mmCIF file of C-alpha atoms in Angstrom:
data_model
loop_
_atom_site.group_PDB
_atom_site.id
_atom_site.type_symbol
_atom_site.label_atom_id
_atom_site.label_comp_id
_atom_site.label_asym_id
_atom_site.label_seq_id
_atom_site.Cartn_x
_atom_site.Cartn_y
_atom_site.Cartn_z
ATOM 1 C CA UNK A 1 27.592 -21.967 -42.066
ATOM 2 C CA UNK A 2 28.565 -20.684 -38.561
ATOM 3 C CA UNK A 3 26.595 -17.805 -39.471
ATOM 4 C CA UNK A 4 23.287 -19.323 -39.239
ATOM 5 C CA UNK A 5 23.359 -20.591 -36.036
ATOM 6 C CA UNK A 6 24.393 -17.078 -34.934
ATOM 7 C CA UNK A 7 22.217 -15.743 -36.434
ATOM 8 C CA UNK A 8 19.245 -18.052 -35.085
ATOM 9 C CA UNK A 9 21.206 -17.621 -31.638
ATOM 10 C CA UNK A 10 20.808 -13.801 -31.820
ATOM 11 C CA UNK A 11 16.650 -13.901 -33.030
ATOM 12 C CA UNK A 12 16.629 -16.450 -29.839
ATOM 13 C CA UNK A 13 18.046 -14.100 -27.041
ATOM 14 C CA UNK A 14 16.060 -11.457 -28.625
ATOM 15 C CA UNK A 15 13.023 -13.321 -28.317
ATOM 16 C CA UNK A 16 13.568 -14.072 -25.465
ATOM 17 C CA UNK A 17 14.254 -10.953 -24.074
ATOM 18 C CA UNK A 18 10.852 -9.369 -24.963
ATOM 19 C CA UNK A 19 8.968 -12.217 -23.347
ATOM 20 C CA UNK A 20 10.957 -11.576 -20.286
ATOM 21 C CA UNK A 21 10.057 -7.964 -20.639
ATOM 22 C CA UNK A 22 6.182 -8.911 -21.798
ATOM 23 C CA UNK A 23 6.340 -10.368 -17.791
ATOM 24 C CA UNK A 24 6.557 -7.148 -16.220
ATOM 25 C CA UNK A 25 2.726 -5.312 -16.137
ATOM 26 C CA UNK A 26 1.489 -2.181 -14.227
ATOM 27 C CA UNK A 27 -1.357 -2.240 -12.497
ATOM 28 C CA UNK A 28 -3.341 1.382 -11.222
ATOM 29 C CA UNK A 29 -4.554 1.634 -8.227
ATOM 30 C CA UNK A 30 -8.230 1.646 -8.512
ATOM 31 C CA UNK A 31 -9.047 4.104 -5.592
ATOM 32 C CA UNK A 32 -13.007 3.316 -5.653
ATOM 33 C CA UNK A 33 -11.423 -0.346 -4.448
ATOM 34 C CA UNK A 34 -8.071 0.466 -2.304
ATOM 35 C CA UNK A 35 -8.877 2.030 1.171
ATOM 36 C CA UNK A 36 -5.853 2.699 4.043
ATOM 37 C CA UNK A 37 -7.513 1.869 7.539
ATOM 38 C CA UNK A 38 -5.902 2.569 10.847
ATOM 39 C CA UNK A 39 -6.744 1.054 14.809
ATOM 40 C CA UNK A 40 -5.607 2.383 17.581
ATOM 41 C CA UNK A 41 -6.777 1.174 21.206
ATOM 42 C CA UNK A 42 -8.430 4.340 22.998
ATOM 43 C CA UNK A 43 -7.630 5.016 26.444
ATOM 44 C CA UNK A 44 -7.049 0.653 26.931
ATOM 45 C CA UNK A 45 -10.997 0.421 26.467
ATOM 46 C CA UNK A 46 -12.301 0.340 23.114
ATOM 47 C CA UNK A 47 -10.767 0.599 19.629
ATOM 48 C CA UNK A 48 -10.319 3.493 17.205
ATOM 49 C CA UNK A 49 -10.708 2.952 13.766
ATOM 50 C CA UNK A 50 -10.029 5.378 10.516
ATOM 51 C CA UNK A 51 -9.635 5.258 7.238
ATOM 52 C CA UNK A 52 -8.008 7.785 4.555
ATOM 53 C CA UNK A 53 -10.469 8.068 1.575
ATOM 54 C CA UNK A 54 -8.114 10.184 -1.340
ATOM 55 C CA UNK A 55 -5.034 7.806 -2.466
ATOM 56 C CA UNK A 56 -3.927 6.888 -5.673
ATOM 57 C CA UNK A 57 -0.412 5.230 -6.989
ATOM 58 C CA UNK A 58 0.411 2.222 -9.092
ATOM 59 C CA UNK A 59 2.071 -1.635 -9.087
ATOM 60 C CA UNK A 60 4.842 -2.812 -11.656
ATOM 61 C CA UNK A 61 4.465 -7.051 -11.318
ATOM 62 C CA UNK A 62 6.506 -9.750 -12.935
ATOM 63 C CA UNK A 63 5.381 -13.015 -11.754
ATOM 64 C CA UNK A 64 7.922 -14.729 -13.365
ATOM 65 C CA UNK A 65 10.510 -12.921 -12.013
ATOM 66 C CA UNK A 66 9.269 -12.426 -8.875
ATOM 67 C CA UNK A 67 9.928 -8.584 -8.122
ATOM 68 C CA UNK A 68 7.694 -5.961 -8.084
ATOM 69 C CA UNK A 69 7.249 -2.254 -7.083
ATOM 70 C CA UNK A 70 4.272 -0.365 -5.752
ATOM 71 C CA UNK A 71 3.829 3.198 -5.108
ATOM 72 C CA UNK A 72 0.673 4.408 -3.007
ATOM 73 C CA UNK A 73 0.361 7.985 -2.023
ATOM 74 C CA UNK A 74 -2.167 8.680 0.549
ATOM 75 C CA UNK A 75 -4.398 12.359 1.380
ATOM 76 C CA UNK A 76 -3.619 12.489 5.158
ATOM 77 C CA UNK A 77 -6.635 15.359 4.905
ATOM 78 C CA UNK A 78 -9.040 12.682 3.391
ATOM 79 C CA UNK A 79 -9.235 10.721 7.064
ATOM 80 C CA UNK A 80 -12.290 9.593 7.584
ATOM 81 C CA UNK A 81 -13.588 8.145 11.236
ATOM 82 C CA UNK A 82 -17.162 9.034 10.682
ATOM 83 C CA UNK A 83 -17.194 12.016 12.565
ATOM 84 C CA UNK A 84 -15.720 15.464 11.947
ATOM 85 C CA UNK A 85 -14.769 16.750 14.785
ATOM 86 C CA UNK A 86 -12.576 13.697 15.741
ATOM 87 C CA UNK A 87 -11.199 14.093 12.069
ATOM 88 C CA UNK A 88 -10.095 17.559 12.520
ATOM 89 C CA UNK A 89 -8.352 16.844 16.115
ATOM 90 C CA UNK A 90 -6.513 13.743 13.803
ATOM 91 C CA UNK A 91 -5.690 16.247 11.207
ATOM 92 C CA UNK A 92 -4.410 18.672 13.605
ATOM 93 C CA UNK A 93 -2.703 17.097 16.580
ATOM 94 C CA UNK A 94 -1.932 13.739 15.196
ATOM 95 C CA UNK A 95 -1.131 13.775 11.112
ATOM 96 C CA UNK A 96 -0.496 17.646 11.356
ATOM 97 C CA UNK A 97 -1.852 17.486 7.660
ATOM 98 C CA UNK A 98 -1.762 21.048 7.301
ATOM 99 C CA UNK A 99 2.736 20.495 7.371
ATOM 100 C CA UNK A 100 2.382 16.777 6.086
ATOM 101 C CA UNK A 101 -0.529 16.526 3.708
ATOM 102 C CA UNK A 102 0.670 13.245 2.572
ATOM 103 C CA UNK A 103 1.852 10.018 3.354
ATOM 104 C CA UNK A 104 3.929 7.817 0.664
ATOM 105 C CA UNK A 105 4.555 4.030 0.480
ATOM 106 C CA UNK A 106 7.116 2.591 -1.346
ATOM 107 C CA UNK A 107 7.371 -0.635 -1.695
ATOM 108 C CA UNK A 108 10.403 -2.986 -4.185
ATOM 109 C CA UNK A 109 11.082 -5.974 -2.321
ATOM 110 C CA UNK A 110 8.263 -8.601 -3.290
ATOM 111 C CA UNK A 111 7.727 -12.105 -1.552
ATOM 112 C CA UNK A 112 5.594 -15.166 -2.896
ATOM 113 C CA UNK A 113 4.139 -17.955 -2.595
ATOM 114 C CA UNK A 114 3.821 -19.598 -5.932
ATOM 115 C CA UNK A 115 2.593 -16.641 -8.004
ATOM 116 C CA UNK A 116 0.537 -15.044 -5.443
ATOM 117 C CA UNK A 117 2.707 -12.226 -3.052
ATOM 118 C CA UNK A 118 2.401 -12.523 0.655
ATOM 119 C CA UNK A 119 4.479 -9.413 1.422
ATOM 120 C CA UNK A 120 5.925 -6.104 0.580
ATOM 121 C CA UNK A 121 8.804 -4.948 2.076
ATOM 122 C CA UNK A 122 9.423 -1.214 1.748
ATOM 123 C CA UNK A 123 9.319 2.193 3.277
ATOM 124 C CA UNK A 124 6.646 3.857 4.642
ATOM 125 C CA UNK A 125 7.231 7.893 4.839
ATOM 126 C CA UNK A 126 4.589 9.557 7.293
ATOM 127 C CA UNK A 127 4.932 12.891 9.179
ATOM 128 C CA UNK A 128 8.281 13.545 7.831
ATOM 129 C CA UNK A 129 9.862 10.446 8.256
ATOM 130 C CA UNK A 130 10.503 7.505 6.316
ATOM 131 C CA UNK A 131 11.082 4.136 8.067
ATOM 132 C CA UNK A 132 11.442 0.785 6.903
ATOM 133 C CA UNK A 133 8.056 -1.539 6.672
ATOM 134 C CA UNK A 134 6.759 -4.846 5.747
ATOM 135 C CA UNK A 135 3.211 -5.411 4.952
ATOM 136 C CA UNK A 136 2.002 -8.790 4.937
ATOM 137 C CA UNK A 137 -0.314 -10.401 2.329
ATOM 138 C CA UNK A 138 -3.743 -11.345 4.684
ATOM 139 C CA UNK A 139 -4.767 -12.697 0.982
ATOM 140 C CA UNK A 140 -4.027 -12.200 -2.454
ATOM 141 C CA UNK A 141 -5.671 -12.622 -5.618
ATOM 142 C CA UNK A 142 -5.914 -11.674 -9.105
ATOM 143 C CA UNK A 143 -9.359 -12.333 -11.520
ATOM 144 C CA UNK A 144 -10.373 -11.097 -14.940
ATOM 145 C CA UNK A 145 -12.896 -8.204 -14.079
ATOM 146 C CA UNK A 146 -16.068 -9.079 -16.121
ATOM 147 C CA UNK A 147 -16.631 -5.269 -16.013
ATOM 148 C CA UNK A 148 -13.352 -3.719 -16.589
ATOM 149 C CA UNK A 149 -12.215 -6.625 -19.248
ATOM 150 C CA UNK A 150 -8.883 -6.366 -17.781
ATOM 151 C CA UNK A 151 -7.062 -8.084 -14.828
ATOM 152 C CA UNK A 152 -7.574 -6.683 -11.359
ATOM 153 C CA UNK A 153 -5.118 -7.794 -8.880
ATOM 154 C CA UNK A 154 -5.490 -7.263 -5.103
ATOM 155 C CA UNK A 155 -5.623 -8.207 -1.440
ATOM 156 C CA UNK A 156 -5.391 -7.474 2.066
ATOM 157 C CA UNK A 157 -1.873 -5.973 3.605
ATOM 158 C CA UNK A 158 -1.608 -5.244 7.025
ATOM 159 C CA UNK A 159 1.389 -4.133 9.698
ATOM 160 C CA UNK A 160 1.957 -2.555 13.270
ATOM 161 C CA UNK A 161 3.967 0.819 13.493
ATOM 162 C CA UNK A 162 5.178 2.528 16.174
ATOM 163 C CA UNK A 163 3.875 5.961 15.947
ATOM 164 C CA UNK A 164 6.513 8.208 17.310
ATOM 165 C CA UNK A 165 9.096 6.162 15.094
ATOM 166 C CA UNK A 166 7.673 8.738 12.773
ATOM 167 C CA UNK A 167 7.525 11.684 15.437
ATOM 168 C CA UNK A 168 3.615 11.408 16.175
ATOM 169 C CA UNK A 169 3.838 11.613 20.411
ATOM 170 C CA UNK A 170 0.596 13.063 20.284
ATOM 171 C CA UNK A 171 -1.770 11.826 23.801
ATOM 172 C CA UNK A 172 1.688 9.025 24.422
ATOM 173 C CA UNK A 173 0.937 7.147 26.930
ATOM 174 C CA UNK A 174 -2.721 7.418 26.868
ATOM 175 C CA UNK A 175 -2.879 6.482 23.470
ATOM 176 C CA UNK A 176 -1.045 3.765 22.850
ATOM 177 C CA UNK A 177 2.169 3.922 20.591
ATOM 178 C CA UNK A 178 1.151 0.678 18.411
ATOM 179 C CA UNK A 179 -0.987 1.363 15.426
ATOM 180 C CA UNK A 180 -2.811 -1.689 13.271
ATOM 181 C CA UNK A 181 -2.485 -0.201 9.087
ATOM 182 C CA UNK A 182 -4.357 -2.666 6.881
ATOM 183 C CA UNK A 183 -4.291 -1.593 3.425
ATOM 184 C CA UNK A 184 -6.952 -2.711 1.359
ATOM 185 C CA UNK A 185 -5.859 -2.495 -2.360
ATOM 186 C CA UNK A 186 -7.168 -3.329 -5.913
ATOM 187 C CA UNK A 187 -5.172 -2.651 -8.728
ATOM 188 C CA UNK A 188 -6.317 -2.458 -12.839
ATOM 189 C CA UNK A 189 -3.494 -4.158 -15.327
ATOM 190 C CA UNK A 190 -2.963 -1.535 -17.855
#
């Protein structure tokens, strides 16, 4: 007889198990929907403003659990201001693209509110060097896309980094060392 409740112990904690694994779902970054944007005060008059058009990466999210990765690689060639010639001096003296074509964020430590996140902690590598950075949820949100049928989850991240934390001294101190990122992401469960 003690082998029935084992036995109904063991088809429990396997059940159980796979719905804790059935929590965790990965999300791609839809890249038509996800834009990096940059601000930068010019000079102490007006403000700068960028954003880098080619990323792509990905989001593992349990809710339950309340962890989470995300990955997002970003084209530091794809910046974007609106005009090319400021582009190319960006590409050149500031990103040095040509050296660092890419920037990476890596993101594992999740916080929330309820189910909804309202930050990722991770590191942000740019120019050749990785440094620890939060991004803060501005909103978050996640809806059944009536287009997609799947769920699309997303929001507004910003954070401030010091520039030459990461080695870009380019124009210090005309242009300032503090730099607004706001990452604007949407992400398709797959």
């Amino acid at each position: 007889m003690n082998s029935i409740p084992a036995l109904a112990l063991a088809a429990v904690s396997a059940l159980a198990a796979s719905v804790a694994q059935a929590e965790t779902a990965t999300y791609a970054i839809d890249p038509t929907h996800t834009f990096v944007t940059f601000e930068v005060r010019h000079f102490g008059t007006s403000t700068n403003r960028g954003r880098f058009d080619k990323k792509e990466g990905s989001v593992t999210l349990d809710r339950a659990a309340k962890t989470g990765r995300v990955e997002v690689t970003i084209d530091t060639n794809s910046i974007n201001t609106g005009t090319e010639p400021f582009n190319a001096h960006l590409k050149k003296e500031f990103f040095e693209s040509a050296t660092y074509p890419t920037a990476k964020f890596v993101g594992d430590q999740f916080s929330f509110d309820g189910d909804k996140v309202t930050a990722v902690t991770g590191a942000l590598t740019l120019h050749g060097q990785t440094k620890p950075v939060t991004l803060k949820a501005l909103n978050y949100n996640c809806y059944q896309s009536p287009m997609l049928k799947r769920e699309v989850c997303g929001g507004d991240f910003d954070t401030t980094i010091t520039r030459s934390d990461f080695g870009i001294n380019a124009m210090l101190p005309f242009i300032p060392d503090s730099v607004h990122l706001v990452i604007q992401i949407e992400a398709v469960k797959q």
